[in-house]
XYZ file of C-alpha atoms in Angstrom:
165
model
C -54.815 -12.873 -5.779
C -53.190 -11.083 -9.248
C -53.186 -7.739 -7.606
C -50.849 -9.596 -4.570
C -48.795 -10.906 -7.229
C -48.110 -7.548 -9.191
C -47.529 -5.951 -6.019
C -44.905 -8.837 -5.014
C -43.441 -8.138 -8.305
C -43.081 -4.559 -8.641
C -41.522 -4.865 -5.006
C -38.577 -7.605 -6.119
C -38.020 -4.709 -9.011
C -37.379 -2.031 -6.932
C -35.306 -4.172 -4.283
C -32.957 -5.539 -7.314
C -33.112 -2.072 -8.482
C -31.790 -0.729 -5.198
C -29.512 -3.936 -5.122
C -27.420 -2.799 -8.392
C -27.234 0.623 -7.119
C -25.309 -0.796 -4.193
C -28.201 0.285 -1.330
C -30.464 -1.851 -0.145
C -33.245 -1.275 2.553
C -33.687 -3.963 4.633
C -36.575 -4.631 7.451
C -36.577 -7.714 9.671
C -40.453 -8.518 10.995
C -41.412 -4.541 10.081
C -39.645 -3.520 13.277
C -36.742 -1.952 12.435
C -35.290 -0.643 8.917
C -31.620 -0.974 8.098
C -29.522 0.445 5.281
C -26.670 -1.909 3.492
C -24.238 -0.380 1.153
C -21.035 -1.042 -0.401
C -18.186 -0.554 1.932
C -16.312 2.642 1.146
C -13.334 2.576 -0.851
C -9.848 2.036 1.035
C -8.027 5.261 1.822
C -5.166 5.471 -0.611
C -1.533 5.625 1.256
C 0.684 8.616 -0.113
C 4.200 8.073 -1.009
C 5.271 8.722 3.020
C 2.636 6.095 4.061
C 3.686 3.579 1.860
C 7.490 4.544 2.408
C 7.348 4.392 6.389
C 5.337 0.996 6.117
C 8.129 -0.386 3.465
C 10.741 1.008 6.689
C 8.366 -0.720 9.313
C 8.899 -4.065 7.405
C 12.457 -4.338 6.099
C 13.564 -2.870 9.298
C 16.817 -2.236 9.455
C 17.880 -3.070 6.066
C 16.826 -0.236 4.216
C 17.794 1.939 1.379
C 17.488 5.590 0.886
C 14.888 6.855 -1.678
C 16.275 8.190 -4.828
C 15.952 11.677 -5.983
C 13.923 14.576 -4.346
C 10.377 14.133 -3.589
C 7.964 16.923 -1.940
C 6.627 14.408 0.660
C 9.828 12.816 1.556
C 12.549 15.129 1.967
C 15.391 14.211 3.872
C 16.391 15.278 7.598
C 19.757 16.865 8.521
C 18.941 15.536 12.419
C 16.596 14.733 15.409
C 17.019 16.112 19.038
C 14.682 15.240 22.040
C 13.287 18.093 23.829
C 15.569 20.264 25.778
C 14.877 19.233 29.816
C 13.164 15.595 29.063
C 14.653 12.632 30.477
C 12.878 9.287 30.673
C 10.599 7.542 28.364
C 7.801 9.707 28.004
C 8.544 11.788 25.761
C 5.871 12.665 23.310
C 8.079 15.261 21.256
C 10.857 15.640 19.005
C 12.632 18.243 16.776
C 14.036 17.336 13.662
C 15.967 19.670 10.939
C 14.004 19.698 7.910
C 16.513 20.286 4.980
C 14.066 21.962 2.277
C 14.620 24.322 -0.844
C 14.893 27.960 -0.259
C 12.002 28.129 -2.850
C 9.467 26.126 -0.611
C 6.954 28.355 0.382
C 5.980 25.983 3.129
C 7.544 22.926 4.731
C 7.116 20.730 7.803
C 8.017 17.428 8.985
C 5.237 14.431 9.652
C 5.735 10.916 11.204
C 4.322 7.454 11.291
C 4.560 5.390 14.757
C 4.856 1.298 14.889
C 5.677 -0.660 17.856
C 9.642 -0.246 17.685
C 9.767 2.736 15.115
C 8.983 6.297 14.362
C 9.593 7.350 10.728
C 9.476 11.132 10.046
C 9.862 12.799 6.838
C 10.100 16.488 5.765
C 7.916 17.784 3.343
C 7.802 21.137 1.053
C 5.431 23.046 -1.143
C 7.665 25.078 -3.934
C 6.386 28.591 -4.577
C 4.202 29.528 -7.701
C 6.614 29.150 -11.266
C 6.491 32.913 -11.099
C 9.489 34.375 -10.559
C 13.343 33.396 -9.990
C 14.478 31.230 -7.103
C 17.859 30.109 -5.895
C 18.251 26.102 -5.559
C 20.015 26.932 -2.105
C 19.388 24.403 0.620
C 17.760 25.755 3.731
C 17.481 24.064 7.069
C 14.880 24.772 9.667
C 13.765 23.227 12.894
C 10.227 21.821 13.306
C 8.549 20.107 15.812
C 6.819 16.465 15.734
C 4.259 15.372 18.378
C 4.362 11.740 19.078
C 1.148 9.735 19.331
C 2.630 7.912 22.257
C 5.883 8.087 24.024
C 9.217 7.605 22.414
C 10.307 4.807 25.210
C 12.889 2.617 23.396
C 11.524 3.598 19.704
C 14.347 4.429 17.116
C 13.429 7.493 15.015
C 14.450 6.923 11.249
C 14.463 9.610 8.452
C 12.022 8.149 5.836
C 14.120 9.516 3.052
C 17.564 8.403 4.231
C 16.334 5.059 5.846
C 18.880 6.331 8.861
C 18.519 5.823 12.387
C 18.479 9.446 13.635
C 17.810 8.880 17.540
C 17.552 6.279 19.934
C 14.451 6.651 22.055
């Protein structure tokens, strides 16, 4: 009986130590073993995702963001692809206003039931060398997860409607 008591005490100590570390192996009726641990931390939203959620929540009462942010560059406009008619549009073209100093630039979107929130983004070149602060504009295609339908396309930086579906 004494050996059995020590064995149970050691097993309990091991289970408690594993529980404290966030992972415990449990078994039921000795057949299947299952590992239980803490859930992964929630993904932290970036500036664009937070802004797109705010626009979807507050639409149409949305104010522009203050200042220039690399993740929220204003868009000059948005166009449907040429020759596309109807509600099955799954791609739009936006004109991104970015710095001539940006080494890379592009656009991204976040979709909800009634809106497609789009932003431009830019990554500056390294600080070496001279660069003008001249505005450059380029067209960028944005693929949509679902058809545009009747949704409105909204610029994340300005909060303005660019296109009606």
